[in-house]
PDB file of C-alpha atoms in Angstrom:
ATOM      1  CA  ASN X   6      82.468 -98.144  95.447  1.00  0.00           C
ATOM      2  CA  ALA X   7      84.309 -96.975  98.422  1.00  0.00           C
ATOM      3  CA  GLY X   8      81.068 -97.254 100.720  1.00  0.00           C
ATOM      4  CA  VAL X   9      81.372 -94.989 103.755  1.00  0.00           C
ATOM      5  CA  THR X  10      84.727 -93.360 104.291  1.00  0.00           C
ATOM      6  CA  GLN X  11      85.948 -91.392 107.326  1.00  0.00           C
ATOM      7  CA  THR X  12      88.868 -89.048 108.065  1.00  0.00           C
ATOM      8  CA  PRO X  13      90.910 -88.944 110.122  1.00  0.00           C
ATOM      9  CA  LYS X  14      91.467 -92.572 111.420  1.00  0.00           C
ATOM     10  CA  PHE X  15      93.097 -91.375 114.495  1.00  0.00           C
ATOM     11  CA  GLN X  16      93.224 -88.062 116.339  1.00  0.00           C
ATOM     12  CA  VAL X  17      94.682 -86.795 119.627  1.00  0.00           C
ATOM     13  CA  LEU X  18      93.388 -83.491 121.005  1.00  0.00           C
ATOM     14  CA  LYS X  19      94.018 -81.328 124.130  1.00  0.00           C
ATOM     15  CA  THR X  20      90.999 -80.394 126.175  1.00  0.00           C
ATOM     16  CA  GLY X  21      89.500 -77.231 124.660  1.00  0.00           C
ATOM     17  CA  GLN X  22      90.629 -77.813 121.135  1.00  0.00           C
ATOM     18  CA  SER X  23      88.191 -78.304 118.343  1.00  0.00           C
ATOM     19  CA  MET X  24      88.149 -80.408 115.292  1.00  0.00           C
ATOM     20  CA  THR X  25      85.752 -81.771 112.573  1.00  0.00           C
ATOM     21  CA  LEU X  26      85.310 -85.406 111.693  1.00  0.00           C
ATOM     22  CA  GLN X  27      84.609 -85.939 108.009  1.00  0.00           C
ATOM     23  CA  CYS X  28      82.292 -88.640 106.670  1.00  0.00           C
ATOM     24  CA  ALA X  29      81.470 -89.207 102.957  1.00  0.00           C
ATOM     25  CA  GLN X  30      79.350 -91.974 101.194  1.00  0.00           C
ATOM     26  CA  ASP X  31      79.161 -92.880  97.554  1.00  0.00           C
ATOM     27  CA  MET X  32      76.109 -95.136  97.546  1.00  0.00           C
ATOM     28  CA  ASN X  33      73.485 -92.322  96.936  1.00  0.00           C
ATOM     29  CA  HIS X  34      71.978 -92.896 100.511  1.00  0.00           C
ATOM     30  CA  ASN X  35      69.528 -90.421 101.886  1.00  0.00           C
ATOM     31  CA  SER X  36      70.222 -90.890 105.623  1.00  0.00           C
ATOM     32  CA  MET X  37      73.420 -90.441 107.493  1.00  0.00           C
ATOM     33  CA  TYR X  38      74.281 -90.934 111.220  1.00  0.00           C
ATOM     34  CA  TRP X  39      77.149 -90.194 113.788  1.00  0.00           C
ATOM     35  CA  TYR X  40      77.535 -92.760 116.521  1.00  0.00           C
ATOM     36  CA  ARG X  41      80.020 -93.090 119.343  1.00  0.00           C
ATOM     37  CA  GLN X  42      81.104 -96.473 120.844  1.00  0.00           C
ATOM     38  CA  ASP X  43      82.432 -96.763 124.297  1.00  0.00           C
ATOM     39  CA  PRO X  44      83.435 -99.794 126.024  1.00  0.00           C
ATOM     40  CA  GLY X  45      80.469-101.640 127.584  1.00  0.00           C
ATOM     41  CA  MET X  46      78.045 -99.176 126.039  1.00  0.00           C
ATOM     42  CA  GLY X  47      77.434-100.188 122.687  1.00  0.00           C
ATOM     43  CA  LEU X  48      76.730 -97.721 119.976  1.00  0.00           C
ATOM     44  CA  ARG X  49      74.991 -94.503 120.851  1.00  0.00           C
ATOM     45  CA  LEU X  50      73.583 -92.143 118.215  1.00  0.00           C
ATOM     46  CA  ILE X  51      74.840 -88.653 118.453  1.00  0.00           C
ATOM     47  CA  TYR X  52      73.045 -87.002 115.495  1.00  0.00           C
ATOM     48  CA  TYR X  53      71.487 -88.081 112.339  1.00  0.00           C
ATOM     49  CA  SER X  54      70.373 -86.553 109.023  1.00  0.00           C
ATOM     50  CA  ALA X  55      67.145 -88.037 107.486  1.00  0.00           C
ATOM     51  CA  SER X  56      67.898 -86.492 104.099  1.00  0.00           C
ATOM     52  CA  GLU X  57      70.000 -83.621 102.515  1.00  0.00           C
ATOM     53  CA  GLY X  58      69.298 -80.456 104.343  1.00  0.00           C
ATOM     54  CA  THR X  59      67.971 -81.639 107.673  1.00  0.00           C
ATOM     55  CA  THR X  60      69.706 -82.810 110.877  1.00  0.00           C
ATOM     56  CA  ASP X  61      68.363 -83.941 114.233  1.00  0.00           C
ATOM     57  CA  LYS X  62      69.721 -84.917 117.674  1.00  0.00           C
ATOM     58  CA  GLY X  63      69.971 -88.343 118.682  1.00  0.00           C
ATOM     59  CA  GLU X  64      70.699 -89.820 122.192  1.00  0.00           C
ATOM     60  CA  VAL X  65      73.846 -87.938 123.132  1.00  0.00           C
ATOM     61  CA  PRO X  66      74.142 -84.696 121.162  1.00  0.00           C
ATOM     62  CA  ASN X  67      75.576 -82.480 123.834  1.00  0.00           C
ATOM     63  CA  GLY X  68      79.048 -81.010 122.861  1.00  0.00           C
ATOM     64  CA  TYR X  69      78.638 -81.725 119.134  1.00  0.00           C
ATOM     65  CA  ASN X  70      77.447 -80.131 116.001  1.00  0.00           C
ATOM     66  CA  VAL X  71      76.889 -81.525 112.485  1.00  0.00           C
ATOM     67  CA  SER X  72      76.600 -80.329 109.065  1.00  0.00           C
ATOM     68  CA  ARG X  73      74.973 -82.155 106.209  1.00  0.00           C
ATOM     69  CA  LEU X  74      77.069 -80.530 103.598  1.00  0.00           C
ATOM     70  CA  ASN X  75      75.409 -82.163 100.516  1.00  0.00           C
ATOM     71  CA  LYS X  76      73.911 -85.658  99.859  1.00  0.00           C
ATOM     72  CA  ARG X  77      77.203 -87.483 100.227  1.00  0.00           C
ATOM     73  CA  GLU X  78      78.893 -85.630 103.130  1.00  0.00           C
ATOM     74  CA  PHE X  79      78.041 -85.389 106.876  1.00  0.00           C
ATOM     75  CA  SER X  80      80.471 -83.876 109.231  1.00  0.00           C
ATOM     76  CA  LEU X  81      80.711 -83.952 113.079  1.00  0.00           C
ATOM     77  CA  ARG X  82      82.366 -81.019 114.896  1.00  0.00           C
ATOM     78  CA  LEU X  83      83.573 -80.842 118.498  1.00  0.00           C
ATOM     79  CA  GLU X  84      83.875 -77.139 119.334  1.00  0.00           C
ATOM     80  CA  SER X  85      85.665 -77.562 122.685  1.00  0.00           C
ATOM     81  CA  ALA X  86      86.860 -81.070 123.155  1.00  0.00           C
ATOM     82  CA  ALA X  87      86.492 -82.795 126.486  1.00  0.00           C
ATOM     83  CA  PRO X  88      88.213 -85.947 127.988  1.00  0.00           C
ATOM     84  CA  SER X  89      84.494 -87.369 128.148  1.00  0.00           C
ATOM     85  CA  GLN X  90      84.456 -87.201 124.402  1.00  0.00           C
ATOM     86  CA  THR X  91      87.452 -89.658 124.107  1.00  0.00           C
ATOM     87  CA  SER X  92      85.700 -92.524 122.095  1.00  0.00           C
ATOM     88  CA  VAL X  93      85.450 -94.264 118.759  1.00  0.00           C
ATOM     89  CA  TYR X  94      83.287 -92.356 116.311  1.00  0.00           C
ATOM     90  CA  PHE X  95      81.384 -94.117 113.515  1.00  0.00           C
ATOM     91  CA  CYS X  96      79.545 -92.541 110.638  1.00  0.00           C
ATOM     92  CA  ALA X  97      76.810 -94.627 108.809  1.00  0.00           C
ATOM     93  CA  SER X  98      74.455 -94.288 106.101  1.00  0.00           C
ATOM     94  CA  SER X  99      71.191 -95.933 104.943  1.00  0.00           C
ATOM     95  CA  VAL X 100      69.081 -95.765 101.730  1.00  0.00           C
ATOM     96  CA  LEU X 101      65.504 -95.051 102.987  1.00  0.00           C
ATOM     97  CA  ALA X 102      64.099 -92.233 104.875  1.00  0.00           C
ATOM     98  CA  GLY X 103      63.774 -93.652 108.312  1.00  0.00           C
ATOM     99  CA  GLY X 104      62.505 -96.967 107.418  1.00  0.00           C
ATOM    100  CA  PRO X 105      62.779 -99.355 110.362  1.00  0.00           C
ATOM    101  CA  GLY X 106      64.077-102.052 108.308  1.00  0.00           C
ATOM    102  CA  ASP X 107      66.871-100.103 106.855  1.00  0.00           C
ATOM    103  CA  GLU X 108      70.239-101.646 106.934  1.00  0.00           C
ATOM    104  CA  GLN X 109      73.105 -99.111 107.900  1.00  0.00           C
ATOM    105  CA  PHE X 110      76.291 -99.222 106.377  1.00  0.00           C
ATOM    106  CA  PHE X 111      79.201 -98.086 108.569  1.00  0.00           C
ATOM    107  CA  GLY X 112      82.622 -96.367 107.956  1.00  0.00           C
ATOM    108  CA  PRO X 113      85.804 -97.765 109.668  1.00  0.00           C
ATOM    109  CA  GLY X 114      85.694 -95.231 112.486  1.00  0.00           C
ATOM    110  CA  THR X 115      87.688 -92.409 113.837  1.00  0.00           C
ATOM    111  CA  ARG X 116      89.619 -93.198 117.164  1.00  0.00           C
ATOM    112  CA  LEU X 117      89.654 -89.843 119.129  1.00  0.00           C
ATOM    113  CA  THR X 118      91.540 -89.373 122.389  1.00  0.00           C
ATOM    114  CA  VAL X 119      91.022 -86.024 124.463  1.00  0.00           C
ATOM    115  CA  LEU X 120      93.884 -85.440 126.917  1.00  0.00           C
TER     116      LEU X 120
ATOM    117  CA  ALA C  19      61.311 -97.623 125.906  1.00  0.00           C
ATOM    118  CA  GLN C  20      63.017-100.447 123.941  1.00  0.00           C
ATOM    119  CA  SER C  21      65.947-102.010 125.024  1.00  0.00           C
ATOM    120  CA  VAL C  22      68.404-104.746 123.945  1.00  0.00           C
ATOM    121  CA  THR C  23      70.560-107.067 126.438  1.00  0.00           C
ATOM    122  CA  GLN C  24      73.493-109.105 125.322  1.00  0.00           C
ATOM    123  CA  PRO C  25      74.219-110.946 128.596  1.00  0.00           C
ATOM    124  CA  ASP C  26      77.519-112.412 127.544  1.00  0.00           C
ATOM    125  CA  ILE C  27      80.377-109.979 127.213  1.00  0.00           C
ATOM    126  CA  HIS C  28      82.948-112.272 126.034  1.00  0.00           C
ATOM    127  CA  ILE C  29      82.569-115.865 124.760  1.00  0.00           C
ATOM    128  CA  THR C  30      85.445-118.343 123.773  1.00  0.00           C
ATOM    129  CA  VAL C  31      84.812-121.344 121.533  1.00  0.00           C
ATOM    130  CA  SER C  32      86.985-123.736 119.816  1.00  0.00           C
ATOM    131  CA  GLU C  33      87.291-123.725 115.950  1.00  0.00           C
ATOM    132  CA  GLY C  34      84.807-126.015 114.432  1.00  0.00           C
ATOM    133  CA  ALA C  35      82.459-125.835 117.676  1.00  0.00           C
ATOM    134  CA  SER C  36      79.009-124.571 117.472  1.00  0.00           C
ATOM    135  CA  LEU C  37      78.088-121.034 118.539  1.00  0.00           C
ATOM    136  CA  GLU C  38      75.167-119.234 120.222  1.00  0.00           C
ATOM    137  CA  LEU C  39      75.204-115.684 121.007  1.00  0.00           C
ATOM    138  CA  ARG C  40      72.246-114.570 123.131  1.00  0.00           C
ATOM    139  CA  CYS C  41      70.175-111.331 122.541  1.00  0.00           C
ATOM    140  CA  ASN C  42      66.982-110.415 124.383  1.00  0.00           C
ATOM    141  CA  TYR C  43      64.915-107.210 123.666  1.00  0.00           C
ATOM    142  CA  SER C  44      62.230-105.258 125.394  1.00  0.00           C
ATOM    143  CA  TYR C  45      59.445-103.828 123.137  1.00  0.00           C
ATOM    144  CA  GLY C  46      55.887-103.999 123.109  1.00  0.00           C
ATOM    145  CA  ALA C  47      55.184-104.856 119.513  1.00  0.00           C
ATOM    146  CA  THR C  48      57.294-107.115 117.066  1.00  0.00           C
ATOM    147  CA  PRO C  49      60.348-105.072 116.508  1.00  0.00           C
ATOM    148  CA  TYR C  50      62.691-105.079 113.574  1.00  0.00           C
ATOM    149  CA  LEU C  51      65.792-107.016 114.752  1.00  0.00           C
ATOM    150  CA  PHE C  52      69.380-107.103 113.541  1.00  0.00           C
ATOM    151  CA  TRP C  53      72.733-108.729 114.017  1.00  0.00           C
ATOM    152  CA  TYR C  54      75.811-106.853 113.156  1.00  0.00           C
ATOM    153  CA  VAL C  55      79.464-107.882 113.357  1.00  0.00           C
ATOM    154  CA  GLN C  56      82.489-105.749 113.820  1.00  0.00           C
ATOM    155  CA  SER C  57      85.881-107.120 112.941  1.00  0.00           C
ATOM    156  CA  PRO C  58      88.911-105.449 114.841  1.00  0.00           C
ATOM    157  CA  GLY C  59      89.525-101.922 113.479  1.00  0.00           C
ATOM    158  CA  GLN C  60      86.496-102.054 111.233  1.00  0.00           C
ATOM    159  CA  GLY C  61      83.058-100.600 111.185  1.00  0.00           C
ATOM    160  CA  LEU C  62      79.866-102.752 111.581  1.00  0.00           C
ATOM    161  CA  GLN C  63      78.544-104.994 109.045  1.00  0.00           C
ATOM    162  CA  LEU C  64      75.024-106.323 108.841  1.00  0.00           C
ATOM    163  CA  LEU C  65      74.759-110.265 109.260  1.00  0.00           C
ATOM    164  CA  LEU C  66      71.117-110.607 109.087  1.00  0.00           C
ATOM    165  CA  LYS C  67      67.781-109.073 110.058  1.00  0.00           C
ATOM    166  CA  TYR C  68      64.274-110.078 110.931  1.00  0.00           C
ATOM    167  CA  PHE C  69      60.911-108.135 110.399  1.00  0.00           C
ATOM    168  CA  SER C  70      58.243-110.877 110.143  1.00  0.00           C
ATOM    169  CA  GLY C  71      57.344-114.293 108.605  1.00  0.00           C
ATOM    170  CA  ASP C  72      59.698-117.064 109.076  1.00  0.00           C
ATOM    171  CA  THR C  73      61.227-116.872 112.522  1.00  0.00           C
ATOM    172  CA  LEU C  74      64.486-118.638 111.421  1.00  0.00           C
ATOM    173  CA  VAL C  75      66.613-116.230 109.527  1.00  0.00           C
ATOM    174  CA  GLN C  76      69.596-116.987 107.303  1.00  0.00           C
ATOM    175  CA  GLY C  77      72.402-114.477 107.071  1.00  0.00           C
ATOM    176  CA  ILE C  78      75.886-114.131 105.572  1.00  0.00           C
ATOM    177  CA  LYS C  79      79.019-116.133 106.485  1.00  0.00           C
ATOM    178  CA  GLY C  80      76.872-119.195 107.458  1.00  0.00           C
ATOM    179  CA  PHE C  81      75.042-117.524 110.381  1.00  0.00           C
ATOM    180  CA  GLU C  82      71.395-117.839 111.278  1.00  0.00           C
ATOM    181  CA  ALA C  83      69.280-116.399 114.045  1.00  0.00           C
ATOM    182  CA  GLU C  84      65.827-117.416 115.343  1.00  0.00           C
ATOM    183  CA  PHE C  85      63.219-115.019 116.718  1.00  0.00           C
ATOM    184  CA  LYS C  86      61.170-116.371 119.742  1.00  0.00           C
ATOM    185  CA  ARG C  87      58.489-113.901 120.767  1.00  0.00           C
ATOM    186  CA  SER C  88      57.699-115.874 123.908  1.00  0.00           C
ATOM    187  CA  GLN C  89      61.066-115.496 125.024  1.00  0.00           C
ATOM    188  CA  SER C  90      61.822-111.958 123.635  1.00  0.00           C
ATOM    189  CA  SER C  91      64.911-113.398 122.189  1.00  0.00           C
ATOM    190  CA  PHE C  92      66.714-113.178 119.012  1.00  0.00           C
ATOM    191  CA  ASN C  93      69.789-115.481 119.343  1.00  0.00           C
ATOM    192  CA  LEU C  94      72.506-115.920 116.813  1.00  0.00           C
ATOM    193  CA  ARG C  95      73.793-119.239 115.965  1.00  0.00           C
ATOM    194  CA  LYS C  96      76.511-120.793 113.715  1.00  0.00           C
ATOM    195  CA  PRO C  97      77.004-124.571 113.473  1.00  0.00           C
ATOM    196  CA  SER C  98      80.834-124.549 112.950  1.00  0.00           C
ATOM    197  CA  VAL C  99      82.948-121.542 113.876  1.00  0.00           C
ATOM    198  CA  HIS C 100      85.960-120.508 111.856  1.00  0.00           C
ATOM    199  CA  TRP C 101      88.974-118.557 113.188  1.00  0.00           C
ATOM    200  CA  SER C 102      87.966-115.803 110.866  1.00  0.00           C
ATOM    201  CA  ASP C 103      84.543-115.238 113.002  1.00  0.00           C
ATOM    202  CA  ALA C 104      86.606-113.696 115.927  1.00  0.00           C
ATOM    203  CA  ALA C 105      84.968-110.415 116.250  1.00  0.00           C
ATOM    204  CA  GLU C 106      82.542-108.446 118.281  1.00  0.00           C
ATOM    205  CA  TYR C 107      78.848-109.134 117.644  1.00  0.00           C
ATOM    206  CA  PHE C 108      76.116-106.528 118.251  1.00  0.00           C
ATOM    207  CA  CYS C 109      72.285-107.159 118.433  1.00  0.00           C
ATOM    208  CA  ALA C 110      70.126-104.328 117.503  1.00  0.00           C
ATOM    209  CA  VAL C 111      66.412-103.465 117.557  1.00  0.00           C
ATOM    210  CA  ASN C 112      64.288-100.879 115.671  1.00  0.00           C
ATOM    211  CA  SER C 113      60.934 -99.883 116.650  1.00  0.00           C
ATOM    212  CA  GLY C 114      60.595 -97.444 113.785  1.00  0.00           C
ATOM    213  CA  GLY C 115      62.414 -94.229 112.708  1.00  0.00           C
ATOM    214  CA  TYR C 116      65.680 -92.835 112.526  1.00  0.00           C
ATOM    215  CA  GLN C 117      66.493 -92.483 116.118  1.00  0.00           C
ATOM    216  CA  LYS C 118      64.906 -95.732 117.103  1.00  0.00           C
ATOM    217  CA  VAL C 119      67.863 -98.006 116.707  1.00  0.00           C
ATOM    218  CA  THR C 120      69.087 -99.363 119.859  1.00  0.00           C
ATOM    219  CA  PHE C 121      72.313-101.341 119.967  1.00  0.00           C
ATOM    220  CA  GLY C 122      73.136-103.968 122.398  1.00  0.00           C
ATOM    221  CA  THR C 123      76.506-103.607 124.438  1.00  0.00           C
ATOM    222  CA  GLY C 124      78.154-106.330 122.267  1.00  0.00           C
ATOM    223  CA  THR C 125      79.635-109.805 122.825  1.00  0.00           C
ATOM    224  CA  LYS C 126      83.166-110.395 121.936  1.00  0.00           C
ATOM    225  CA  LEU C 127      83.985-113.749 120.397  1.00  0.00           C
ATOM    226  CA  GLN C 128      87.252-115.572 120.734  1.00  0.00           C
ATOM    227  CA  VAL C 129      88.032-118.531 118.701  1.00  0.00           C
ATOM    228  CA  ILE C 130      90.892-120.850 119.864  1.00  0.00           C
ATOM    229  CA  PRO C 131      92.638-123.587 117.619  1.00  0.00           C
TER     230      PRO C 131
END
């Protein structure tokens, strides 16, 4: 099993450009998440998908959109990138539907720089 | 609202020495508590978790953590640190639900020979 995979690993954008970060998991998990990690801020939840066909906002959703394409794939789109979106983005998945004891499995991250 | 505090941004220990990473949480009831580790360039991996029961929890890689309700703490410990333990460690709390996981700001561990 590959676990959680993310593409691309690195990306440089200019302000105003758009891009989609891809995430896939092969563990048959129901829930998927997108986080951003910034120095001194820990991880902050952008969006999550409790199950296939549903998505909801997290703590910092502004400037992002998501699509749960199927049970395996959950993409994050930046429609008009801004320098404030320079960050490391992590996708994660978990088995249960919102159980507080769920372990989350993380991908390796995408390092995004917006100039 | 729940919160997690990791007061140490950076810790340096000698290989073979003991380690304790501090985590304090703020939440009314007993939360679900986690420690994750992030190796350089990698995603986070679960070390251990606590829900209820025995307050001393064993995890992978020789780590353990102790839940102390009176101190609102969930400190991570290891008796003897190895060079491969150099990483960033995150404490997290979940009061229930998808968007209820709060991560601390992390403690970066450096191990010196």
